[in-house]
Amino acid sequence: MKLIKYTAIALALATSAQAKTLVYCSEASPEGFDGGMFTAAATHDASTEAIYNRLTEFEKGGTKVVPALAEKWEASKDGLEYTFHLRRGVKFHTTEWFKPSRDFNADDVLWTFQRMIDDKHPGAKASLQGWPYAADMGFPTLIKKIEKLDPYKVKFTLSKPEAPFVANLAMGFADIVSAEYAMQLDKAGRPGDISLKPIGTGPYVFKRYEKGSQIRYDANPTFWRGKPGSDKLIFAITEDGAVRTQKLKRGECNFMVYPKPADIPGLKADPKLTVLQTSALLLTYVAFNAQKPQLKDKRVRQALALALDKNAMIKAVWEGNASPAHLPLPSRMWGYNKAIPAYKTDIEKAKKLLKEAGYPNGFDINILVRNGSSGSNPNPKLAAEMLQADWKKLGVNVKVTVMEWVELQKRTKAGEHDVTIYGWAGDNGDPDNFLTPNLSCSAAESGENRSRWCNKEFDKLIDQAKRVTDLKERTKLYEAAQKIFIEEMPWATLVEPLTTVAFQKNVVGFKPSPFTNNNFENVSVK
């Protein structure tokens, strides 16, 4: 069976001169194809970047917010009202399962957001897991009202000022879906099909998905920005980084992400390939489940953080392609508190803290990690085993469990872990995007905050920071929040990894994203 699938992809490559097929070796299976329902990077590459558009978007390769399905917008002086003027003539995809009878309009915007903020809305039941990003960012209480002023004008009224609101609407969870299609599915009793058979306005039209194997798309012939770079796009799902490298070198894919660090020198030396390494807005961290008995005491979390040998991990796991980190923001992001010093490995101090917390002989915990590799962690199993060895010095016994990525997300969201290793890539260039989705009390309640830590003072600071527009004032609030973070230690932030992609020399048009997204709208094989 695998031979047949690989042969099909090879055949697509062989005919790429005629069909302009781009084959992308991706790192994981998507959870689905609706950005509002999911948070994983692989899911958003397969949905947000390929199938959909949003009211606003980020310029390719940058953090600047630019118009998309909204041609322009205005905000009221008090920051409570945002009026969006919608683009005319934008068409939804036509597929075997849906033929739109109208163009994109205000009804689609209302349906997209109302399903996330009103659990009685007919669109809400499409997602069995709710709307995690919207919930974590407080959209149900933030958005007081959404009004259709005319077919191409929509007004959002907020309950309080929200400085990053327009940038937040450029994130993948705000993908605009077809209200007409959603209502058709609801009438047929299949609302969840919106994520299985997606319909968007974006550059590529979803054709089919073979779970764990491949996703196929065709170029959108009516795309409002013009013809996409490739006639056909294939995601060849390949969880192992070494296998992705082999497939790229053999010509079975044109583009790959996240090679194993040991393979990077060989990729760079290959004259047929281009390798790009960038410092993205990306962190890898160890999340301590603060609701578990052994981990409730901040002294225990501090002790576990002090026992980590980050430099050894960078050498063994990332092979030098990362730098140590200790705060919940990347060091290149505005708002990063440079005054907080990095802590160093200190086993004796860690033992003393454990003794003070009532654990002089340690305890037993589990650590759940994903299989394969990702942009934030090229070898989760090895990283977990190194944590296991470091904590053994404190008498802490760790059981390591490795599982598939989607299963890890499900189990850690449910709080089944004591510890997990996670990564987060920024989505909008704002500190709030790291702190609210990952460390707020609302995110702890939903399970998206994998530390399940809720600190009211921290929450108050990051909430205040969203309400003001003055950058200096916002920075001071975020700096104060980071002081609480380092004292409470809900995470032990490990590293800021370099993001690596590799592709064949004849692939043109790709721009690396500071958010680690992989967008192929303008990418082609020459």
Short mmCIF file of N, CA and C in Angstrom, two decimals, residues 96-258:
data_model
loop_
_atom_site.label_atom_id
_atom_site.label_comp_id
_atom_site.label_asym_id
_atom_site.label_seq_id
_atom_site.Cartn_x
_atom_site.Cartn_y
_atom_site.Cartn_z
N GLU A 96 -17.31 18.87 -5.52
CA GLU A 96 -18.31 17.83 -5.77
C GLU A 96 -19.44 17.88 -4.75
N TRP A 97 -19.15 18.40 -3.54
CA TRP A 97 -20.14 18.39 -2.47
C TRP A 97 -20.79 19.75 -2.20
N PHE A 98 -20.33 20.80 -2.91
CA PHE A 98 -20.94 22.11 -2.70
C PHE A 98 -20.72 23.02 -3.90
N LYS A 99 -21.80 23.68 -4.30
CA LYS A 99 -21.75 24.68 -5.37
C LYS A 99 -22.39 25.95 -4.83
N PRO A 100 -21.59 26.98 -4.57
CA PRO A 100 -22.15 28.21 -3.98
C PRO A 100 -23.12 28.91 -4.94
N SER A 101 -24.15 29.50 -4.35
CA SER A 101 -25.11 30.25 -5.16
C SER A 101 -24.86 31.76 -5.10
N ARG A 102 -23.91 32.15 -4.27
CA ARG A 102 -23.61 33.58 -4.11
C ARG A 102 -22.16 33.78 -3.76
N ASP A 103 -21.69 35.03 -3.83
CA ASP A 103 -20.33 35.37 -3.43
C ASP A 103 -20.25 35.55 -1.91
N PHE A 104 -19.03 35.63 -1.43
CA PHE A 104 -18.76 35.95 -0.02
C PHE A 104 -19.42 37.27 0.34
N ASN A 105 -20.04 37.31 1.55
CA ASN A 105 -20.61 38.57 2.02
C ASN A 105 -20.66 38.60 3.55
N ALA A 106 -21.37 39.57 4.09
CA ALA A 106 -21.40 39.77 5.54
C ALA A 106 -21.99 38.58 6.29
N ASP A 107 -22.91 37.85 5.68
CA ASP A 107 -23.50 36.70 6.36
C ASP A 107 -22.44 35.68 6.76
N ASP A 108 -21.41 35.54 5.93
CA ASP A 108 -20.35 34.57 6.22
C ASP A 108 -19.51 35.02 7.42
N VAL A 109 -19.29 36.32 7.52
CA VAL A 109 -18.52 36.84 8.66
C VAL A 109 -19.31 36.62 9.95
N LEU A 110 -20.60 36.93 9.92
CA LEU A 110 -21.41 36.75 11.12
C LEU A 110 -21.45 35.28 11.54
N TRP A 111 -21.65 34.39 10.59
CA TRP A 111 -21.71 32.95 10.92
C TRP A 111 -20.39 32.48 11.52
N THR A 112 -19.29 32.89 10.90
CA THR A 112 -17.96 32.45 11.35
C THR A 112 -17.73 32.78 12.82
N PHE A 113 -18.05 34.00 13.21
CA PHE A 113 -17.73 34.42 14.58
C PHE A 113 -18.85 34.11 15.58
N GLN A 114 -20.08 34.15 15.14
CA GLN A 114 -21.16 33.87 16.08
C GLN A 114 -21.13 32.43 16.56
N ARG A 115 -20.71 31.51 15.71
CA ARG A 115 -20.63 30.10 16.15
C ARG A 115 -19.60 29.92 17.26
N MET A 116 -18.59 30.82 17.33
CA MET A 116 -17.55 30.72 18.34
C MET A 116 -17.93 31.36 19.67
N ILE A 117 -18.84 32.32 19.62
CA ILE A 117 -19.13 33.09 20.84
C ILE A 117 -20.51 32.80 21.42
N ASP A 118 -21.34 32.07 20.67
CA ASP A 118 -22.71 31.77 21.14
C ASP A 118 -22.95 30.28 21.01
N ASP A 119 -22.97 29.58 22.14
CA ASP A 119 -23.11 28.13 22.07
C ASP A 119 -24.50 27.68 21.63
N LYS A 120 -25.44 28.62 21.49
CA LYS A 120 -26.77 28.29 20.96
C LYS A 120 -26.87 28.53 19.46
N HIS A 121 -25.83 29.10 18.88
CA HIS A 121 -25.83 29.33 17.43
C HIS A 121 -25.78 27.99 16.71
N PRO A 122 -26.52 27.83 15.61
CA PRO A 122 -26.51 26.53 14.92
C PRO A 122 -25.14 26.07 14.44
N GLY A 123 -24.23 27.01 14.23
CA GLY A 123 -22.88 26.62 13.79
C GLY A 123 -22.01 26.10 14.90
N ALA A 124 -22.40 26.34 16.16
CA ALA A 124 -21.57 25.96 17.30
C ALA A 124 -21.40 24.45 17.41
N LYS A 125 -22.44 23.70 17.02
CA LYS A 125 -22.40 22.25 17.19
C LYS A 125 -21.51 21.55 16.16
N ALA A 126 -20.95 22.30 15.22
CA ALA A 126 -20.05 21.69 14.23
C ALA A 126 -18.78 21.17 14.87
N SER A 127 -18.38 21.76 16.01
CA SER A 127 -17.13 21.38 16.66
C SER A 127 -17.40 20.63 17.95
N LEU A 128 -16.93 19.39 18.02
CA LEU A 128 -17.11 18.58 19.21
C LEU A 128 -16.21 19.04 20.35
N GLN A 129 -15.09 19.71 20.01
CA GLN A 129 -14.14 20.16 21.03
C GLN A 129 -14.25 21.66 21.31
N GLY A 130 -15.31 22.29 20.83
CA GLY A 130 -15.48 23.71 21.07
C GLY A 130 -14.60 24.54 20.16
N TRP A 131 -14.36 25.77 20.58
CA TRP A 131 -13.61 26.72 19.77
C TRP A 131 -12.45 27.23 20.63
N PRO A 132 -11.37 26.44 20.71
CA PRO A 132 -10.34 26.68 21.73
C PRO A 132 -9.68 28.04 21.68
N TYR A 133 -9.30 28.48 20.48
CA TYR A 133 -8.60 29.76 20.41
C TYR A 133 -9.52 30.91 20.80
N ALA A 134 -10.74 30.90 20.26
CA ALA A 134 -11.69 31.96 20.59
C ALA A 134 -11.97 31.98 22.09
N ALA A 135 -12.11 30.79 22.69
CA ALA A 135 -12.39 30.70 24.12
C ALA A 135 -11.22 31.22 24.94
N ASP A 136 -9.99 30.79 24.58
CA ASP A 136 -8.82 31.18 25.35
C ASP A 136 -8.56 32.68 25.28
N MET A 137 -8.95 33.29 24.17
CA MET A 137 -8.73 34.72 23.99
C MET A 137 -9.91 35.55 24.48
N GLY A 138 -10.90 34.87 25.07
CA GLY A 138 -12.01 35.57 25.67
C GLY A 138 -13.02 36.16 24.70
N PHE A 139 -13.06 35.66 23.47
CA PHE A 139 -13.97 36.23 22.48
C PHE A 139 -15.44 36.18 22.90
N PRO A 140 -15.92 35.11 23.56
CA PRO A 140 -17.34 35.10 23.94
C PRO A 140 -17.76 36.28 24.81
N THR A 141 -16.87 36.79 25.63
CA THR A 141 -17.21 37.97 26.45
C THR A 141 -16.69 39.26 25.82
N LEU A 142 -15.61 39.16 25.05
CA LEU A 142 -15.04 40.35 24.42
C LEU A 142 -15.98 40.91 23.35
N ILE A 143 -16.50 40.03 22.49
CA ILE A 143 -17.35 40.49 21.39
C ILE A 143 -18.78 40.62 21.90
N LYS A 144 -19.19 41.85 22.09
CA LYS A 144 -20.53 42.14 22.63
C LYS A 144 -21.60 41.96 21.56
N LYS A 145 -21.25 42.33 20.33
CA LYS A 145 -22.24 42.28 19.26
C LYS A 145 -21.54 42.30 17.91
N ILE A 146 -22.09 41.57 16.92
CA ILE A 146 -21.64 41.64 15.53
C ILE A 146 -22.85 42.00 14.69
N GLU A 147 -22.72 43.07 13.91
CA GLU A 147 -23.85 43.55 13.13
C GLU A 147 -23.53 43.58 11.64
N LYS A 148 -24.51 43.22 10.85
CA LYS A 148 -24.45 43.36 9.40
C LYS A 148 -25.06 44.71 9.04
N LEU A 149 -24.21 45.68 8.70
CA LEU A 149 -24.70 47.02 8.37
C LEU A 149 -25.27 47.07 6.96
N ASP A 150 -24.66 46.31 6.08
CA ASP A 150 -25.18 46.07 4.73
C ASP A 150 -24.47 44.81 4.23
N PRO A 151 -24.78 44.29 3.05
CA PRO A 151 -24.17 43.03 2.62
C PRO A 151 -22.65 43.03 2.61
N TYR A 152 -22.02 44.21 2.59
CA TYR A 152 -20.56 44.26 2.53
C TYR A 152 -19.97 45.17 3.60
N LYS A 153 -20.67 45.26 4.72
CA LYS A 153 -20.15 46.05 5.84
C LYS A 153 -20.57 45.39 7.15
N VAL A 154 -19.57 45.14 8.02
CA VAL A 154 -19.82 44.46 9.29
C VAL A 154 -19.21 45.28 10.43
N LYS A 155 -19.93 45.39 11.54
CA LYS A 155 -19.40 46.11 12.70
C LYS A 155 -19.31 45.18 13.90
N PHE A 156 -18.12 45.12 14.52
CA PHE A 156 -17.90 44.41 15.77
C PHE A 156 -17.96 45.43 16.90
N THR A 157 -18.76 45.17 17.92
CA THR A 157 -18.78 45.99 19.12
C THR A 157 -18.19 45.18 20.26
N LEU A 158 -17.15 45.71 20.89
CA LEU A 158 -16.44 44.99 21.95
C LEU A 158 -16.92 45.46 23.32
N SER A 159 -16.76 44.61 24.30
CA SER A 159 -17.13 44.95 25.67
C SER A 159 -16.04 45.77 26.37
N LYS A 160 -14.85 45.74 25.82
CA LYS A 160 -13.73 46.50 26.36
C LYS A 160 -12.70 46.68 25.24
N PRO A 161 -11.84 47.67 25.35
CA PRO A 161 -10.80 47.85 24.32
C PRO A 161 -9.88 46.63 24.25
N GLU A 162 -9.43 46.31 23.06
CA GLU A 162 -8.57 45.15 22.84
C GLU A 162 -7.52 45.55 21.81
N ALA A 163 -6.33 45.95 22.27
CA ALA A 163 -5.32 46.50 21.39
C ALA A 163 -4.96 45.59 20.21
N PRO A 164 -4.79 44.27 20.40
CA PRO A 164 -4.40 43.43 19.27
C PRO A 164 -5.57 42.87 18.45
N PHE A 165 -6.77 43.47 18.54
CA PHE A 165 -7.96 42.85 17.95
C PHE A 165 -7.83 42.64 16.44
N VAL A 166 -7.40 43.65 15.70
CA VAL A 166 -7.30 43.51 14.24
C VAL A 166 -6.25 42.46 13.87
N ALA A 167 -5.14 42.44 14.61
CA ALA A 167 -4.12 41.42 14.36
C ALA A 167 -4.65 40.04 14.71
N ASN A 168 -5.45 39.94 15.76
CA ASN A 168 -6.02 38.64 16.12
C ASN A 168 -6.91 38.08 15.02
N LEU A 169 -7.59 38.96 14.30
CA LEU A 169 -8.47 38.51 13.22
C LEU A 169 -7.68 38.01 12.01
N ALA A 170 -6.38 38.23 12.00
CA ALA A 170 -5.53 37.71 10.93
C ALA A 170 -5.02 36.31 11.24
N MET A 171 -5.34 35.81 12.42
CA MET A 171 -4.87 34.48 12.84
C MET A 171 -5.78 33.39 12.28
N GLY A 172 -5.24 32.17 12.24
CA GLY A 172 -5.93 31.07 11.58
C GLY A 172 -7.28 30.71 12.15
N PHE A 173 -7.51 30.94 13.44
CA PHE A 173 -8.80 30.56 14.02
C PHE A 173 -9.93 31.41 13.43
N ALA A 174 -9.59 32.54 12.80
CA ALA A 174 -10.59 33.46 12.24
C ALA A 174 -10.85 33.21 10.76
N ASP A 175 -10.49 32.02 10.26
CA ASP A 175 -10.80 31.65 8.87
C ASP A 175 -12.29 31.86 8.60
N ILE A 176 -12.61 32.52 7.50
CA ILE A 176 -14.01 32.76 7.16
C ILE A 176 -14.59 31.56 6.42
N VAL A 177 -15.67 31.01 6.97
CA VAL A 177 -16.35 29.87 6.36
C VAL A 177 -17.62 30.34 5.65
N SER A 178 -18.14 29.47 4.81
CA SER A 178 -19.35 29.78 4.05
C SER A 178 -20.59 29.50 4.90
N ALA A 179 -21.37 30.53 5.18
CA ALA A 179 -22.61 30.34 5.93
C ALA A 179 -23.59 29.49 5.13
N GLU A 180 -23.61 29.69 3.82
CA GLU A 180 -24.51 28.91 2.97
C GLU A 180 -24.19 27.42 3.07
N TYR A 181 -22.91 27.08 3.01
CA TYR A 181 -22.49 25.68 3.11
C TYR A 181 -22.79 25.13 4.51
N ALA A 182 -22.49 25.92 5.54
CA ALA A 182 -22.72 25.48 6.92
C ALA A 182 -24.20 25.20 7.16
N MET A 183 -25.06 26.05 6.64
CA MET A 183 -26.50 25.84 6.82
C MET A 183 -26.98 24.62 6.05
N GLN A 184 -26.37 24.38 4.90
CA GLN A 184 -26.71 23.19 4.12
C GLN A 184 -26.35 21.92 4.90
N LEU A 185 -25.18 21.94 5.53
CA LEU A 185 -24.75 20.78 6.33
C LEU A 185 -25.63 20.61 7.56
N ASP A 186 -25.98 21.73 8.19
CA ASP A 186 -26.83 21.66 9.38
C ASP A 186 -28.20 21.06 9.04
N LYS A 187 -28.74 21.47 7.91
CA LYS A 187 -30.04 20.95 7.47
C LYS A 187 -29.97 19.45 7.19
N ALA A 188 -28.80 19.00 6.69
CA ALA A 188 -28.62 17.57 6.38
C ALA A 188 -28.23 16.76 7.60
N GLY A 189 -28.06 17.42 8.75
CA GLY A 189 -27.68 16.71 9.97
C GLY A 189 -26.21 16.33 10.02
N ARG A 190 -25.36 17.03 9.26
CA ARG A 190 -23.92 16.72 9.24
C ARG A 190 -23.10 18.00 9.44
N PRO A 191 -23.32 18.74 10.53
CA PRO A 191 -22.59 20.01 10.71
C PRO A 191 -21.08 19.84 10.78
N GLY A 192 -20.62 18.69 11.29
CA GLY A 192 -19.18 18.47 11.43
C GLY A 192 -18.45 18.30 10.12
N ASP A 193 -19.18 18.09 9.02
CA ASP A 193 -18.53 17.94 7.72
C ASP A 193 -17.83 19.21 7.26
N ILE A 194 -18.11 20.33 7.94
CA ILE A 194 -17.45 21.58 7.56
C ILE A 194 -15.94 21.49 7.76
N SER A 195 -15.53 20.58 8.67
CA SER A 195 -14.10 20.37 8.91
C SER A 195 -13.55 19.16 8.17
N LEU A 196 -14.43 18.34 7.62
CA LEU A 196 -14.00 17.14 6.89
C LEU A 196 -13.99 17.37 5.38
N LYS A 197 -14.94 18.17 4.91
CA LYS A 197 -15.03 18.53 3.49
C LYS A 197 -15.08 20.06 3.42
N PRO A 198 -13.94 20.69 3.60
CA PRO A 198 -13.91 22.14 3.78
C PRO A 198 -14.21 22.93 2.50
N ILE A 199 -14.77 24.11 2.71
CA ILE A 199 -15.04 25.08 1.64
C ILE A 199 -14.51 26.43 2.10
N GLY A 200 -13.64 27.03 1.31
CA GLY A 200 -13.11 28.34 1.66
C GLY A 200 -13.07 29.24 0.46
N THR A 201 -12.32 30.33 0.59
CA THR A 201 -12.11 31.27 -0.51
C THR A 201 -10.65 31.33 -0.93
N GLY A 202 -9.81 30.48 -0.31
CA GLY A 202 -8.36 30.58 -0.44
C GLY A 202 -7.79 30.04 -1.73
N PRO A 203 -6.46 30.00 -1.84
CA PRO A 203 -5.79 29.68 -3.10
C PRO A 203 -5.97 28.25 -3.59
N TYR A 204 -6.22 27.31 -2.67
CA TYR A 204 -6.32 25.91 -3.08
C TYR A 204 -7.64 25.29 -2.62
N VAL A 205 -8.17 24.43 -3.49
CA VAL A 205 -9.43 23.75 -3.24
C VAL A 205 -9.14 22.34 -2.74
N PHE A 206 -9.67 22.00 -1.59
CA PHE A 206 -9.49 20.67 -1.02
C PHE A 206 -10.12 19.61 -1.93
N LYS A 207 -9.35 18.53 -2.18
CA LYS A 207 -9.86 17.43 -3.02
C LYS A 207 -10.11 16.17 -2.19
N ARG A 208 -9.07 15.71 -1.49
CA ARG A 208 -9.26 14.52 -0.65
C ARG A 208 -8.12 14.38 0.35
N TYR A 209 -8.40 13.60 1.38
CA TYR A 209 -7.43 13.36 2.46
C TYR A 209 -7.39 11.88 2.76
N GLU A 210 -6.20 11.31 2.68
CA GLU A 210 -5.96 9.93 3.12
C GLU A 210 -5.21 10.03 4.44
N LYS A 211 -5.90 9.71 5.53
CA LYS A 211 -5.37 9.95 6.86
C LYS A 211 -3.99 9.33 7.05
N GLY A 212 -3.07 10.13 7.55
CA GLY A 212 -1.72 9.67 7.81
C GLY A 212 -0.86 9.52 6.57
N SER A 213 -1.42 9.83 5.40
CA SER A 213 -0.68 9.61 4.16
C SER A 213 -0.54 10.89 3.33
N GLN A 214 -1.64 11.42 2.84
CA GLN A 214 -1.53 12.60 1.98
C GLN A 214 -2.82 13.40 1.93
N ILE A 215 -2.67 14.67 1.56
CA ILE A 215 -3.78 15.58 1.30
C ILE A 215 -3.57 16.13 -0.11
N ARG A 216 -4.64 16.21 -0.88
CA ARG A 216 -4.54 16.72 -2.24
C ARG A 216 -5.43 17.94 -2.43
N TYR A 217 -4.88 18.91 -3.14
CA TYR A 217 -5.58 20.15 -3.45
C TYR A 217 -5.39 20.48 -4.93
N ASP A 218 -6.36 21.22 -5.47
CA ASP A 218 -6.21 21.81 -6.79
C ASP A 218 -6.18 23.33 -6.65
N ALA A 219 -5.54 23.99 -7.59
CA ALA A 219 -5.55 25.45 -7.58
C ALA A 219 -6.98 25.97 -7.69
N ASN A 220 -7.28 27.02 -6.97
CA ASN A 220 -8.60 27.65 -7.02
C ASN A 220 -8.69 28.48 -8.30
N PRO A 221 -9.53 28.08 -9.28
CA PRO A 221 -9.58 28.79 -10.56
C PRO A 221 -10.21 30.17 -10.46
N THR A 222 -10.90 30.46 -9.35
CA THR A 222 -11.56 31.76 -9.19
C THR A 222 -10.96 32.56 -8.04
N PHE A 223 -9.73 32.24 -7.66
CA PHE A 223 -9.12 32.91 -6.50
C PHE A 223 -9.03 34.42 -6.74
N TRP A 224 -9.45 35.19 -5.75
CA TRP A 224 -9.57 36.64 -5.91
C TRP A 224 -8.24 37.36 -6.06
N ARG A 225 -7.13 36.72 -5.65
CA ARG A 225 -5.82 37.35 -5.83
C ARG A 225 -5.14 36.87 -7.11
N GLY A 226 -5.81 36.05 -7.89
CA GLY A 226 -5.21 35.56 -9.12
C GLY A 226 -4.75 34.12 -8.99
N LYS A 227 -4.18 33.61 -10.06
CA LYS A 227 -3.80 32.20 -10.11
C LYS A 227 -2.73 31.86 -9.08
N PRO A 228 -2.94 30.80 -8.26
CA PRO A 228 -1.89 30.38 -7.32
C PRO A 228 -0.65 29.88 -8.06
N GLY A 229 0.42 29.71 -7.30
CA GLY A 229 1.70 29.32 -7.91
C GLY A 229 1.72 27.94 -8.51
N SER A 230 0.95 27.00 -7.97
CA SER A 230 0.96 25.63 -8.46
C SER A 230 -0.44 25.20 -8.88
N ASP A 231 -0.50 24.34 -9.88
CA ASP A 231 -1.80 23.81 -10.32
C ASP A 231 -2.35 22.81 -9.31
N LYS A 232 -1.43 22.04 -8.72
CA LYS A 232 -1.82 21.04 -7.74
C LYS A 232 -0.86 21.11 -6.56
N LEU A 233 -1.40 20.87 -5.38
CA LEU A 233 -0.62 20.88 -4.14
C LEU A 233 -0.88 19.56 -3.42
N ILE A 234 0.19 18.88 -3.02
CA ILE A 234 0.07 17.62 -2.28
C ILE A 234 0.85 17.73 -0.98
N PHE A 235 0.18 17.42 0.12
CA PHE A 235 0.86 17.27 1.40
C PHE A 235 1.16 15.79 1.58
N ALA A 236 2.44 15.41 1.53
CA ALA A 236 2.86 14.03 1.79
C ALA A 236 3.22 13.94 3.27
N ILE A 237 2.32 13.41 4.08
CA ILE A 237 2.49 13.41 5.53
C ILE A 237 3.57 12.41 5.92
N THR A 238 4.64 12.92 6.54
CA THR A 238 5.82 12.10 6.86
C THR A 238 6.30 12.51 8.24
N GLU A 239 5.96 11.73 9.26
CA GLU A 239 6.22 12.14 10.64
C GLU A 239 7.69 12.14 11.01
N ASP A 240 8.48 11.26 10.42
CA ASP A 240 9.89 11.14 10.78
C ASP A 240 10.74 12.13 9.97
N GLY A 241 11.50 12.97 10.68
CA GLY A 241 12.32 13.97 10.00
C GLY A 241 13.36 13.38 9.09
N ALA A 242 13.95 12.27 9.48
CA ALA A 242 14.97 11.63 8.64
C ALA A 242 14.35 11.12 7.34
N VAL A 243 13.14 10.61 7.43
CA VAL A 243 12.45 10.12 6.22
C VAL A 243 12.09 11.28 5.32
N ARG A 244 11.67 12.41 5.90
CA ARG A 244 11.40 13.60 5.08
C ARG A 244 12.64 14.01 4.30
N THR A 245 13.78 13.97 4.97
CA THR A 245 15.03 14.31 4.29
C THR A 245 15.32 13.36 3.14
N GLN A 246 15.16 12.07 3.37
CA GLN A 246 15.40 11.07 2.33
C GLN A 246 14.48 11.29 1.14
N LYS A 247 13.21 11.59 1.41
CA LYS A 247 12.25 11.78 0.33
C LYS A 247 12.57 13.04 -0.48
N LEU A 248 13.04 14.09 0.21
CA LEU A 248 13.44 15.30 -0.51
C LEU A 248 14.63 15.01 -1.41
N LYS A 249 15.62 14.32 -0.90
CA LYS A 249 16.82 14.02 -1.68
C LYS A 249 16.53 13.08 -2.85
N ARG A 250 15.55 12.19 -2.67
CA ARG A 250 15.19 11.26 -3.74
C ARG A 250 14.24 11.89 -4.76
N GLY A 251 13.81 13.12 -4.48
CA GLY A 251 12.90 13.77 -5.40
C GLY A 251 11.45 13.38 -5.22
N GLU A 252 11.10 12.77 -4.07
CA GLU A 252 9.72 12.39 -3.83
C GLU A 252 8.90 13.54 -3.27
N CYS A 253 9.57 14.61 -2.86
CA CYS A 253 8.87 15.83 -2.52
C CYS A 253 9.76 17.00 -2.90
N ASN A 254 9.12 18.14 -3.10
CA ASN A 254 9.85 19.35 -3.49
C ASN A 254 10.27 20.19 -2.30
N PHE A 255 9.57 20.01 -1.18
CA PHE A 255 9.72 20.92 -0.06
C PHE A 255 9.51 20.13 1.23
N MET A 256 10.32 20.40 2.24
CA MET A 256 10.15 19.72 3.53
C MET A 256 10.41 20.69 4.67
N VAL A 257 9.88 20.32 5.86
CA VAL A 257 10.11 21.11 7.07
C VAL A 257 10.78 20.25 8.13
N TYR A 258 11.46 20.91 9.04
CA TYR A 258 11.97 20.34 10.27
C TYR A 258 12.81 19.08 10.08
#
